[in-house]
Amino acid sequence: MGKMGSEMLIYVLLLMAGVLASGQSSQVKIWPMPASVSYGHTHLYLTNDFGFSSNYGSEILKDAFDRMLALIKLDHVIDANFSAFNSSSLLQGLHIVISSPNGQLQYGVDESYKLIVPSPEKPAYAHLEAKTVYGALQGLQTFSQLCYFSVTSRVLQIDMSPWTIFDQPRFSYRGLLIDTSRHYLPVPVIKKVIDSMSYAKLNVMHWHIVDTQSFPLEIPSYPKLWDGAYSPSERYTVADAADIVSYARKRGINVLAEIDVPGHALSWGTGYPSLWPSKDCQQPLDVSNEFTFKVIDGILSDFSKIFNFKFVHLGGDEVNTSCWTTTPRIRNWEETFNDFGNKLSRKTVVHNWLGGGVAQRVVASGLRCIVSNQDKWYLDHLDTPWQEFYANEPLTNITNLKQQKLVIGGEVCMWGETVDGSDIEQTIWPRAAAAAERLWTPFDKLAKNPRDVTGRLAHFRCLLNQRGVAAAPVAGLGRAAPEGPGSCYRQ
Amino acid sequence: MGKMGSEMLIYVLLLMAGVLASGQSSQVKIWPMPASVSYGHTHLYLTNDFGFSSNYGSEILKDAFDRMLALIKLDHVIDANFSAFNSSSLLQGLHIVISSPNGQLQYGVDESYKLIVPSPEKPAYAHLEAKTVYGALQGLQTFSQLCYFSVTSRVLQIDMSPWTIFDQPRFSYRGLLIDTSRHYLPVPVIKKVIDSMSYAKLNVMHWHIVDTQSFPLEIPSYPKLWDGAYSPSERYTVADAADIVSYARKRGINVLAEIDVPGHALSWGTGYPSLWPSKDCQQPLDVSNEFTFKVIDGILSDFSKIFNFKFVHLGGDEVNTSCWTTTPRIRNWEETFNDFGNKLSRKTVVHNWLGGGVAQRVVASGLRCIVSNQDKWYLDHLDTPWQEFYANEPLTNITNLKQQKLVIGGEVCMWGETVDGSDIEQTIWPRAAAAAERLWTPFDKLAKNPRDVTGRLAHFRCLLNQRGVAAAPVAGLGRAAPEGPGSCYRQ
């Protein structure tokens, strides 16, 4: 009877596995959706010593593979008896071929990849091809989403094999802004955000380091600047910042460092009061004072030693000029653009956060643009549901092909007024993932109605939870708690 | 000028370090507060190869030391030039002496320890003494809270040396309940909860595995029981459960497994409908049916193979007897006690959750009691602030010494109706830490007014954030977001 019980159990589970465990196997559950996917109906099982081989001898690739393997093994103990499996259904490893030896991560690096499971030549292996190691990293992320622990087989399983996936991003800039001035974010918290970004194929962490409230970063040229930190322990040393950049680079993510001038600079004057127009008038920076520009030069020169991304963000938003007696001689950004856009250098990239058709005007004037209109892509707007993040199209009303190319991507913004180490993950996720698909997936493969991808997004959200990322339920608004008991896949 | 600047910086930081980085050095910042603490005013610096030696060759101790070291190194890059330090201020390692060879973790295990930094005999070492390895683990937690990364010295630093700490818990049972029936909690989420429990010296994870809503655990004797899981991927295999028990044991934490009978058993009938009184009447269990008891026996027998803690929790709460035509013949707990307490076996431990003087009556009748009155120690009651968790005294109105000894401890309860992998950490912390000090620290060392420990609790909360635990601000109610910008130590 017990025996019959277990046979029946396996039967029941096989049925249910098709429905849920494999992620509703009648549909592809990969997030973000790749450019091109074909699949079959065969089950494959990863052996316990599943490994990788490659023509490319780089630490980055080996570390990324080891991380991927640890991640898919994370949430269950694998205790199967492999002798019970048909050897033709066992997958022994992943072979990775990379054509370009260049390991530099820079803006616009080729992120395309091809993933074939199993390899037609070597059916016991999966096959991943990419031009660059960073394309291979994206392929590893996709591969990790094909694998899951099955309570039936008791091993890591891949359903719907054979898989053939061709993939590449729609936009080369897919960003997330974090803000370490309103609240200090401990380095381990930032690293966990970087990990989760890589799961959603975001590739730029825009680090809004400094603002009115605090100046947490060490600037060797002007060492009293971080006297403006909240406390001695709420600071990043140069070594910490370099560690964050290197950690991100190993995950295919660039760090865009922002030093917001001239508006939000109250915290600068704690160490150097002469940066303030006066004691009663402490921002914006006193741009009539040569010392102000020496400090900015010092910061940018120190930045160049830590941050190797091609862009540096100069903020420039919300400048209250009432304190000024002179005209600013430093370039700033969007609001400036509204005033004298055409005077900006052609090298300028305008980060559009006001929305309201600014992007159109920016590209019409021949400048490049990064879209993160606050009405749709501000994660601190808790009442903006994931559906609006998903539906926010960067090329809205931009029909001219040349102008479309000037939109290099977009960015969701996690401003830190009410976000710290206690709630940043569930405020970012899953809504940032909705924007990530908008920025990665070809336009014609995006859902016209976000409702159509709810189940797949819920699946990705549950995957984030399984990986220890505190992604909130898809049913709620920003960082909403689950409303009541239920399956993760239904909340 | 730049040079003068840095000298001034160091001066400023030394001043501020006394105030904040070391955790307001005019007070001890350890949480929970040890039984006895004395300290001085000297700074010590941990060398890069800080290691440990011991008379006790156990994997548990080595793993715990390595974890502790990784934890204190987690949040900053250590890049100091040690030759610049006065060698007499360098701490090269920790020597650990354990007197009992017994490595068994069981209820009531001796958790006392003595920590001396530096050792009077070997001033380059710290000295930790304990009767058992589990006492040493508690000592390592305390040691980890003496260390912090200083932006002045650029290394791990200990202030207020020399330290002499004698410590032991007030209560032997210091629990946290988690609920995997209302929402499935992925294994990595449970492991992270276990890690954070160890930081606060909690030592029992009460695992409320099954309830009305879902049956996530594999029971080999009755393999269709977990057909009552939310989905095939929201399940724990026997190997997963054993892995959790072993993970907890290595951190000095027992797992108390609960199988809640007979009330909340709707989910049992998905696989075995005959456990229901009838199709329309699906709980409580049909206790007039012998099969019900065979299944319970099967579950308890399977439990005994996974869970080695001396107690098993039988739930027994909220029994709606309207479905019953017969009298229950299985023992249940508190509500039953209210009816026929004196009929309960002397071996029974009553888990008091109703509150309202039940504990008094339980111990007056000679039974042991675990306190977790819902008006004070239910973490799902979001409107209960940490101050009430702190002030909840288990021995209230129990003056008789013999009866006081029958109160073996207490437990905070994280019921899962609105808690899953996205919000469990900030709903548990920092409020559970307030109860943890109530259960660990001698009564006469507890603050009469919780206000007096706010700064130290905020410090512990910030430490949890630095360790990647999403503890909420102390200023708010359960899992409240920070209200606005500010230092972690002030929120």
PDB file of N, CA, C and O in Angstrom, chain A residues 9 13 20 76-77 79 154 182-183 188 218 230-231 233-235 240 417 420 422-423 426 461 466 471 484-489 491, chain B residues 13 20 76-77 154 182-183 188 218 223 230-231 233-235 239-240 417 420 422 426 461 466 471 481 484-489 491:
ATOM      1  N   LEU A   9       2.152   8.727  -6.201  1.00  0.00           N
ATOM      2  CA  LEU A   9       2.703  10.060  -5.947  1.00  0.00           C
ATOM      3  C   LEU A   9       3.485  10.532  -7.168  1.00  0.00           C
ATOM      4  O   LEU A   9       3.281  11.609  -7.690  1.00  0.00           O
ATOM      5  N   LEU A  13       2.796  13.779  -9.393  1.00  0.00           N
ATOM      6  CA  LEU A  13       3.780  14.851  -9.487  1.00  0.00           C
ATOM      7  C   LEU A  13       4.165  15.140 -10.927  1.00  0.00           C
ATOM      8  O   LEU A  13       4.327  16.284 -11.323  1.00  0.00           O
ATOM      9  N   LEU A  20       3.344  23.406 -12.947  1.00  0.00           N
ATOM     10  CA  LEU A  20       3.939  24.454 -12.105  1.00  0.00           C
ATOM     11  C   LEU A  20       5.466  24.397 -11.964  1.00  0.00           C
ATOM     12  O   LEU A  20       6.148  25.339 -12.303  1.00  0.00           O
ATOM     13  N   HIS A  76      17.713  23.479  -2.797  1.00  0.00           N
ATOM     14  CA  HIS A  76      17.335  22.121  -2.391  1.00  0.00           C
ATOM     15  C   HIS A  76      18.564  21.229  -2.318  1.00  0.00           C
ATOM     16  O   HIS A  76      19.566  21.478  -2.993  1.00  0.00           O
ATOM     17  N   VAL A  77      18.457  20.182  -1.499  1.00  0.00           N
ATOM     18  CA  VAL A  77      19.509  19.175  -1.443  1.00  0.00           C
ATOM     19  C   VAL A  77      19.297  18.199  -2.599  1.00  0.00           C
ATOM     20  O   VAL A  77      18.180  17.722  -2.818  1.00  0.00           O
ATOM     21  N   ASP A  79      19.752  14.726  -3.966  1.00  0.00           N
ATOM     22  CA  ASP A  79      20.092  13.424  -3.366  1.00  0.00           C
ATOM     23  C   ASP A  79      19.574  12.268  -4.224  1.00  0.00           C
ATOM     24  O   ASP A  79      18.985  11.324  -3.719  1.00  0.00           O
ATOM     25  N   ARG A 154      14.402  14.545  -8.140  1.00  0.00           N
ATOM     26  CA  ARG A 154      15.344  14.845  -7.056  1.00  0.00           C
ATOM     27  C   ARG A 154      16.671  15.402  -7.568  1.00  0.00           C
ATOM     28  O   ARG A 154      17.685  15.349  -6.860  1.00  0.00           O
ATOM     29  N   ARG A 182      20.742  59.686   0.788  1.00  0.00           N
ATOM     30  CA  ARG A 182      19.578  59.803   1.684  1.00  0.00           C
ATOM     31  C   ARG A 182      19.653  58.747   2.775  1.00  0.00           C
ATOM     32  O   ARG A 182      19.311  58.988   3.926  1.00  0.00           O
ATOM     33  N   HIS A 183      20.099  57.533   2.403  1.00  0.00           N
ATOM     34  CA  HIS A 183      20.451  56.501   3.386  1.00  0.00           C
ATOM     35  C   HIS A 183      21.724  55.820   2.923  1.00  0.00           C
ATOM     36  O   HIS A 183      21.852  55.497   1.739  1.00  0.00           O
ATOM     37  N   PRO A 188      27.698  45.168   1.481  1.00  0.00           N
ATOM     38  CA  PRO A 188      27.046  43.887   1.157  1.00  0.00           C
ATOM     39  C   PRO A 188      25.650  44.062   0.558  1.00  0.00           C
ATOM     40  O   PRO A 188      25.220  43.255  -0.272  1.00  0.00           O
ATOM     41  N   GLU A 218      34.910  58.621   0.205  1.00  0.00           N
ATOM     42  CA  GLU A 218      36.240  59.207   0.401  1.00  0.00           C
ATOM     43  C   GLU A 218      36.742  59.834  -0.902  1.00  0.00           C
ATOM     44  O   GLU A 218      36.709  59.203  -1.957  1.00  0.00           O
ATOM     45  N   TYR A 230      27.033  60.663   7.273  1.00  0.00           N
ATOM     46  CA  TYR A 230      26.170  60.613   8.462  1.00  0.00           C
ATOM     47  C   TYR A 230      26.966  60.244   9.705  1.00  0.00           C
ATOM     48  O   TYR A 230      26.680  60.712  10.811  1.00  0.00           O
ATOM     49  N   SER A 231      27.942  59.365   9.542  1.00  0.00           N
ATOM     50  CA  SER A 231      28.751  58.906  10.679  1.00  0.00           C
ATOM     51  C   SER A 231      30.015  58.269  10.112  1.00  0.00           C
ATOM     52  O   SER A 231      30.065  57.919   8.926  1.00  0.00           O
ATOM     53  N   SER A 233      31.064  55.374  10.371  1.00  0.00           N
ATOM     54  CA  SER A 233      30.879  54.007   9.866  1.00  0.00           C
ATOM     55  C   SER A 233      29.936  53.980   8.659  1.00  0.00           C
ATOM     56  O   SER A 233      29.742  52.929   8.054  1.00  0.00           O
ATOM     57  N   GLU A 234      29.363  55.129   8.299  1.00  0.00           N
ATOM     58  CA  GLU A 234      28.506  55.173   7.102  1.00  0.00           C
ATOM     59  C   GLU A 234      29.273  55.832   5.957  1.00  0.00           C
ATOM     60  O   GLU A 234      28.863  56.851   5.411  1.00  0.00           O
ATOM     61  N   ARG A 235      30.438  55.224   5.643  1.00  0.00           N
ATOM     62  CA  ARG A 235      31.343  55.756   4.635  1.00  0.00           C
ATOM     63  C   ARG A 235      31.878  54.659   3.745  1.00  0.00           C
ATOM     64  O   ARG A 235      31.993  53.509   4.173  1.00  0.00           O
ATOM     65  N   ASP A 240      36.721  50.471  -0.997  1.00  0.00           N
ATOM     66  CA  ASP A 240      35.352  49.927  -1.059  1.00  0.00           C
ATOM     67  C   ASP A 240      34.731  50.200  -2.419  1.00  0.00           C
ATOM     68  O   ASP A 240      34.121  49.315  -3.038  1.00  0.00           O
ATOM     69  N   GLU A 417      15.024  58.197  -0.292  1.00  0.00           N
ATOM     70  CA  GLU A 417      14.409  58.893   0.862  1.00  0.00           C
ATOM     71  C   GLU A 417      13.814  57.922   1.876  1.00  0.00           C
ATOM     72  O   GLU A 417      13.938  58.121   3.087  1.00  0.00           O
ATOM     73  N   ASP A 420      16.438  51.895   2.639  1.00  0.00           N
ATOM     74  CA  ASP A 420      17.759  51.579   3.185  1.00  0.00           C
ATOM     75  C   ASP A 420      17.969  50.067   3.107  1.00  0.00           C
ATOM     76  O   ASP A 420      17.260  49.381   2.351  1.00  0.00           O
ATOM     77  N   SER A 422      17.005  47.841   4.764  1.00  0.00           N
ATOM     78  CA  SER A 422      15.882  47.021   5.237  1.00  0.00           C
ATOM     79  C   SER A 422      14.800  46.804   4.193  1.00  0.00           C
ATOM     80  O   SER A 422      13.990  45.887   4.329  1.00  0.00           O
ATOM     81  N   ASP A 423      14.745  47.654   3.161  1.00  0.00           N
ATOM     82  CA  ASP A 423      13.606  47.540   2.230  1.00  0.00           C
ATOM     83  C   ASP A 423      13.965  47.770   0.770  1.00  0.00           C
ATOM     84  O   ASP A 423      13.068  47.814  -0.085  1.00  0.00           O
ATOM     85  N   GLN A 426      12.827  44.728  -1.917  1.00  0.00           N
ATOM     86  CA  GLN A 426      11.406  44.567  -2.290  1.00  0.00           C
ATOM     87  C   GLN A 426      10.825  45.840  -2.890  1.00  0.00           C
ATOM     88  O   GLN A 426       9.733  45.807  -3.457  1.00  0.00           O
ATOM     89  N   ARG A 461       9.717  36.346 -10.075  1.00  0.00           N
ATOM     90  CA  ARG A 461       9.724  36.860  -8.693  1.00  0.00           C
ATOM     91  C   ARG A 461       9.954  35.714  -7.690  1.00  0.00           C
ATOM     92  O   ARG A 461      10.757  35.861  -6.756  1.00  0.00           O
ATOM     93  N   GLN A 466      13.670  32.408  -4.202  1.00  0.00           N
ATOM     94  CA  GLN A 466      14.442  31.168  -4.021  1.00  0.00           C
ATOM     95  C   GLN A 466      15.934  31.465  -3.960  1.00  0.00           C
ATOM     96  O   GLN A 466      16.705  30.729  -3.350  1.00  0.00           O
ATOM     97  N   ALA A 471      12.171  39.903  -3.368  1.00  0.00           N
ATOM     98  CA  ALA A 471      11.257  40.517  -4.335  1.00  0.00           C
ATOM     99  C   ALA A 471       9.824  40.426  -3.827  1.00  0.00           C
ATOM    100  O   ALA A 471       9.391  39.379  -3.359  1.00  0.00           O
ATOM    101  N   GLY A 484      -2.413  37.850   1.777  1.00  0.00           N
ATOM    102  CA  GLY A 484      -2.894  36.736   2.588  1.00  0.00           C
ATOM    103  C   GLY A 484      -2.174  35.469   2.176  1.00  0.00           C
ATOM    104  O   GLY A 484      -1.301  35.509   1.300  1.00  0.00           O
ATOM    105  N   PRO A 485      -2.507  34.340   2.801  1.00  0.00           N
ATOM    106  CA  PRO A 485      -1.837  33.083   2.481  1.00  0.00           C
ATOM    107  C   PRO A 485      -2.005  32.705   1.014  1.00  0.00           C
ATOM    108  O   PRO A 485      -2.989  33.101   0.381  1.00  0.00           O
ATOM    109  N   GLY A 486      -1.055  31.957   0.488  1.00  0.00           N
ATOM    110  CA  GLY A 486      -1.183  31.488  -0.889  1.00  0.00           C
ATOM    111  C   GLY A 486       0.160  31.110  -1.485  1.00  0.00           C
ATOM    112  O   GLY A 486       1.209  31.346  -0.901  1.00  0.00           O
ATOM    113  N   SER A 487       0.082  30.527  -2.685  1.00  0.00           N
ATOM    114  CA  SER A 487       1.281  30.141  -3.411  1.00  0.00           C
ATOM    115  C   SER A 487       2.003  31.373  -3.935  1.00  0.00           C
ATOM    116  O   SER A 487       1.367  32.329  -4.391  1.00  0.00           O
ATOM    117  N   CYS A 488       3.325  31.331  -3.909  1.00  0.00           N
ATOM    118  CA  CYS A 488       4.138  32.428  -4.457  1.00  0.00           C
ATOM    119  C   CYS A 488       3.747  32.719  -5.901  1.00  0.00           C
ATOM    120  O   CYS A 488       3.710  33.873  -6.316  1.00  0.00           O
ATOM    121  N   TYR A 489       3.395  31.662  -6.650  1.00  0.00           N
ATOM    122  CA  TYR A 489       3.102  31.827  -8.079  1.00  0.00           C
ATOM    123  C   TYR A 489       1.761  32.499  -8.334  1.00  0.00           C
ATOM    124  O   TYR A 489       1.433  32.838  -9.463  1.00  0.00           O
ATOM    125  N   GLN A 491       0.756  35.195  -6.274  1.00  0.00           N
ATOM    126  CA  GLN A 491       0.696  36.453  -5.515  1.00  0.00           C
ATOM    127  C   GLN A 491       1.508  37.565  -6.181  1.00  0.00           C
ATOM    128  O   GLN A 491       2.238  37.323  -7.106  1.00  0.00           O
TER     129      GLN A 491
ATOM    130  N   LEU B  13      38.241  62.415  12.835  1.00  0.00           N
ATOM    131  CA  LEU B  13      37.657  61.068  12.869  1.00  0.00           C
ATOM    132  C   LEU B  13      37.858  60.405  14.222  1.00  0.00           C
ATOM    133  O   LEU B  13      36.983  59.744  14.739  1.00  0.00           O
ATOM    134  N   LEU B  20      30.618  57.520  17.451  1.00  0.00           N
ATOM    135  CA  LEU B  20      29.716  56.678  16.660  1.00  0.00           C
ATOM    136  C   LEU B  20      30.317  55.360  16.172  1.00  0.00           C
ATOM    137  O   LEU B  20      29.806  54.311  16.471  1.00  0.00           O
ATOM    138  N   HIS B  76      33.700  45.969   4.524  1.00  0.00           N
ATOM    139  CA  HIS B  76      34.707  46.918   4.024  1.00  0.00           C
ATOM    140  C   HIS B  76      35.951  46.175   3.557  1.00  0.00           C
ATOM    141  O   HIS B  76      36.235  45.076   4.035  1.00  0.00           O
ATOM    142  N   VAL B  77      36.678  46.812   2.632  1.00  0.00           N
ATOM    143  CA  VAL B  77      37.970  46.285   2.210  1.00  0.00           C
ATOM    144  C   VAL B  77      39.014  46.711   3.241  1.00  0.00           C
ATOM    145  O   VAL B  77      39.079  47.883   3.612  1.00  0.00           O
ATOM    146  N   ARG B 154      41.709  51.838   9.128  1.00  0.00           N
ATOM    147  CA  ARG B 154      41.546  51.023   7.917  1.00  0.00           C
ATOM    148  C   ARG B 154      41.652  49.528   8.191  1.00  0.00           C
ATOM    149  O   ARG B 154      41.927  48.733   7.285  1.00  0.00           O
ATOM    150  N   ARG B 182       1.332  29.080   5.567  1.00  0.00           N
ATOM    151  CA  ARG B 182       0.607  30.225   4.969  1.00  0.00           C
ATOM    152  C   ARG B 182       1.344  30.728   3.746  1.00  0.00           C
ATOM    153  O   ARG B 182       0.745  31.123   2.753  1.00  0.00           O
ATOM    154  N   HIS B 183       2.687  30.757   3.837  1.00  0.00           N
ATOM    155  CA  HIS B 183       3.531  31.001   2.660  1.00  0.00           C
ATOM    156  C   HIS B 183       4.723  30.049   2.739  1.00  0.00           C
ATOM    157  O   HIS B 183       5.318  29.890   3.807  1.00  0.00           O
ATOM    158  N   PRO B 188      16.876  28.789   1.329  1.00  0.00           N
ATOM    159  CA  PRO B 188      17.864  29.842   1.606  1.00  0.00           C
ATOM    160  C   PRO B 188      17.309  30.950   2.508  1.00  0.00           C
ATOM    161  O   PRO B 188      18.057  31.550   3.288  1.00  0.00           O
ATOM    162  N   GLU B 218       7.677  16.647   2.902  1.00  0.00           N
ATOM    163  CA  GLU B 218       7.594  15.232   2.507  1.00  0.00           C
ATOM    164  C   GLU B 218       7.498  14.341   3.745  1.00  0.00           C
ATOM    165  O   GLU B 218       8.282  14.473   4.681  1.00  0.00           O
ATOM    166  N   PRO B 223       3.165   9.369   1.593  1.00  0.00           N
ATOM    167  CA  PRO B 223       3.760  10.258   0.579  1.00  0.00           C
ATOM    168  C   PRO B 223       2.767  11.155  -0.138  1.00  0.00           C
ATOM    169  O   PRO B 223       3.191  12.071  -0.856  1.00  0.00           O
ATOM    170  N   TYR B 230       1.369  23.931  -1.930  1.00  0.00           N
ATOM    171  CA  TYR B 230       0.848  24.902  -2.906  1.00  0.00           C
ATOM    172  C   TYR B 230       1.211  24.506  -4.330  1.00  0.00           C
ATOM    173  O   TYR B 230       0.444  24.733  -5.264  1.00  0.00           O
ATOM    174  N   SER B 231       2.393  23.952  -4.498  1.00  0.00           N
ATOM    175  CA  SER B 231       2.860  23.561  -5.832  1.00  0.00           C
ATOM    176  C   SER B 231       4.037  22.607  -5.643  1.00  0.00           C
ATOM    177  O   SER B 231       4.621  22.539  -4.556  1.00  0.00           O
ATOM    178  N   SER B 233       6.990  22.887  -6.536  1.00  0.00           N
ATOM    179  CA  SER B 233       8.264  23.527  -6.191  1.00  0.00           C
ATOM    180  C   SER B 233       8.199  24.214  -4.832  1.00  0.00           C
ATOM    181  O   SER B 233       9.210  24.726  -4.354  1.00  0.00           O
ATOM    182  N   GLU B 234       7.031  24.220  -4.195  1.00  0.00           N
ATOM    183  CA  GLU B 234       6.922  24.797  -2.856  1.00  0.00           C
ATOM    184  C   GLU B 234       6.869  23.675  -1.817  1.00  0.00           C
ATOM    185  O   GLU B 234       5.911  23.552  -1.054  1.00  0.00           O
ATOM    186  N   ARG B 235       7.902  22.847  -1.839  1.00  0.00           N
ATOM    187  CA  ARG B 235       7.973  21.671  -0.986  1.00  0.00           C
ATOM    188  C   ARG B 235       9.362  21.503  -0.407  1.00  0.00           C
ATOM    189  O   ARG B 235      10.355  21.900  -1.017  1.00  0.00           O
ATOM    190  N   ALA B 239      15.412  15.413   2.788  1.00  0.00           N
ATOM    191  CA  ALA B 239      16.816  15.851   2.764  1.00  0.00           C
ATOM    192  C   ALA B 239      16.916  17.352   3.039  1.00  0.00           C
ATOM    193  O   ALA B 239      17.835  17.802   3.725  1.00  0.00           O
ATOM    194  N   ASP B 240      15.964  18.138   2.519  1.00  0.00           N
ATOM    195  CA  ASP B 240      15.960  19.581   2.796  1.00  0.00           C
ATOM    196  C   ASP B 240      15.779  19.846   4.286  1.00  0.00           C
ATOM    197  O   ASP B 240      16.487  20.661   4.888  1.00  0.00           O
ATOM    198  N   GLU B 417       0.779  34.679   7.634  1.00  0.00           N
ATOM    199  CA  GLU B 417      -0.321  35.115   6.758  1.00  0.00           C
ATOM    200  C   GLU B 417       0.111  36.205   5.769  1.00  0.00           C
ATOM    201  O   GLU B 417      -0.290  36.189   4.609  1.00  0.00           O
ATOM    202  N   ASP B 420       6.373  36.385   3.611  1.00  0.00           N
ATOM    203  CA  ASP B 420       7.017  35.395   2.745  1.00  0.00           C
ATOM    204  C   ASP B 420       8.482  35.805   2.564  1.00  0.00           C
ATOM    205  O   ASP B 420       9.004  36.609   3.352  1.00  0.00           O
ATOM    206  N   SER B 422       9.778  37.832   0.850  1.00  0.00           N
ATOM    207  CA  SER B 422       9.999  39.247   0.520  1.00  0.00           C
ATOM    208  C   SER B 422      10.012  40.159   1.737  1.00  0.00           C
ATOM    209  O   SER B 422      10.523  41.282   1.662  1.00  0.00           O
ATOM    210  N   GLN B 426      12.496  41.910   7.776  1.00  0.00           N
ATOM    211  CA  GLN B 426      12.196  43.203   8.417  1.00  0.00           C
ATOM    212  C   GLN B 426      10.956  43.123   9.294  1.00  0.00           C
ATOM    213  O   GLN B 426      10.709  44.051  10.081  1.00  0.00           O
ATOM    214  N   ARG B 461      20.667  46.948  15.113  1.00  0.00           N
ATOM    215  CA  ARG B 461      19.906  46.935  13.852  1.00  0.00           C
ATOM    216  C   ARG B 461      20.805  47.333  12.674  1.00  0.00           C
ATOM    217  O   ARG B 461      20.774  46.694  11.624  1.00  0.00           O
ATOM    218  N   GLN B 466      24.422  45.816   8.036  1.00  0.00           N
ATOM    219  CA  GLN B 466      25.787  45.640   7.515  1.00  0.00           C
ATOM    220  C   GLN B 466      26.066  44.182   7.177  1.00  0.00           C
ATOM    221  O   GLN B 466      26.888  43.872   6.315  1.00  0.00           O
ATOM    222  N   ALA B 471      16.909  44.238   8.630  1.00  0.00           N
ATOM    223  CA  ALA B 471      16.228  44.679   9.852  1.00  0.00           C
ATOM    224  C   ALA B 471      15.665  46.081   9.652  1.00  0.00           C
ATOM    225  O   ALA B 471      16.350  46.965   9.142  1.00  0.00           O
ATOM    226  N   ALA B 481       9.038  51.154   6.791  1.00  0.00           N
ATOM    227  CA  ALA B 481      10.137  51.745   6.017  1.00  0.00           C
ATOM    228  C   ALA B 481      10.669  52.960   6.775  1.00  0.00           C
ATOM    229  O   ALA B 481       9.962  53.540   7.604  1.00  0.00           O
ATOM    230  N   GLY B 484      12.266  58.991   6.500  1.00  0.00           N
ATOM    231  CA  GLY B 484      12.927  59.981   5.671  1.00  0.00           C
ATOM    232  C   GLY B 484      14.421  59.777   5.743  1.00  0.00           C
ATOM    233  O   GLY B 484      14.895  58.854   6.403  1.00  0.00           O
ATOM    234  N   PRO B 485      15.171  60.635   5.036  1.00  0.00           N
ATOM    235  CA  PRO B 485      16.626  60.497   5.022  1.00  0.00           C
ATOM    236  C   PRO B 485      17.214  60.586   6.425  1.00  0.00           C
ATOM    237  O   PRO B 485      16.630  61.238   7.308  1.00  0.00           O
ATOM    238  N   GLY B 486      18.367  59.956   6.619  1.00  0.00           N
ATOM    239  CA  GLY B 486      19.027  60.055   7.913  1.00  0.00           C
ATOM    240  C   GLY B 486      20.006  58.921   8.149  1.00  0.00           C
ATOM    241  O   GLY B 486      20.056  57.951   7.381  1.00  0.00           O
ATOM    242  N   SER B 487      20.769  59.053   9.246  1.00  0.00           N
ATOM    243  CA  SER B 487      21.719  58.028   9.625  1.00  0.00           C
ATOM    244  C   SER B 487      20.983  56.795  10.154  1.00  0.00           C
ATOM    245  O   SER B 487      19.984  56.924  10.863  1.00  0.00           O
ATOM    246  N   CYS B 488      21.510  55.614   9.826  1.00  0.00           N
ATOM    247  CA  CYS B 488      20.939  54.361  10.335  1.00  0.00           C
ATOM    248  C   CYS B 488      20.834  54.395  11.859  1.00  0.00           C
ATOM    249  O   CYS B 488      19.855  53.908  12.436  1.00  0.00           O
ATOM    250  N   TYR B 489      21.810  55.039  12.505  1.00  0.00           N
ATOM    251  CA  TYR B 489      21.859  55.020  13.976  1.00  0.00           C
ATOM    252  C   TYR B 489      20.810  55.918  14.612  1.00  0.00           C
ATOM    253  O   TYR B 489      20.629  55.922  15.827  1.00  0.00           O
ATOM    254  N   GLN B 491      17.562  56.052  13.224  1.00  0.00           N
ATOM    255  CA  GLN B 491      16.240  55.701  12.679  1.00  0.00           C
ATOM    256  C   GLN B 491      15.670  54.425  13.299  1.00  0.00           C
ATOM    257  O   GLN B 491      16.342  53.727  14.010  1.00  0.00           O
TER     258      GLN B 491
END
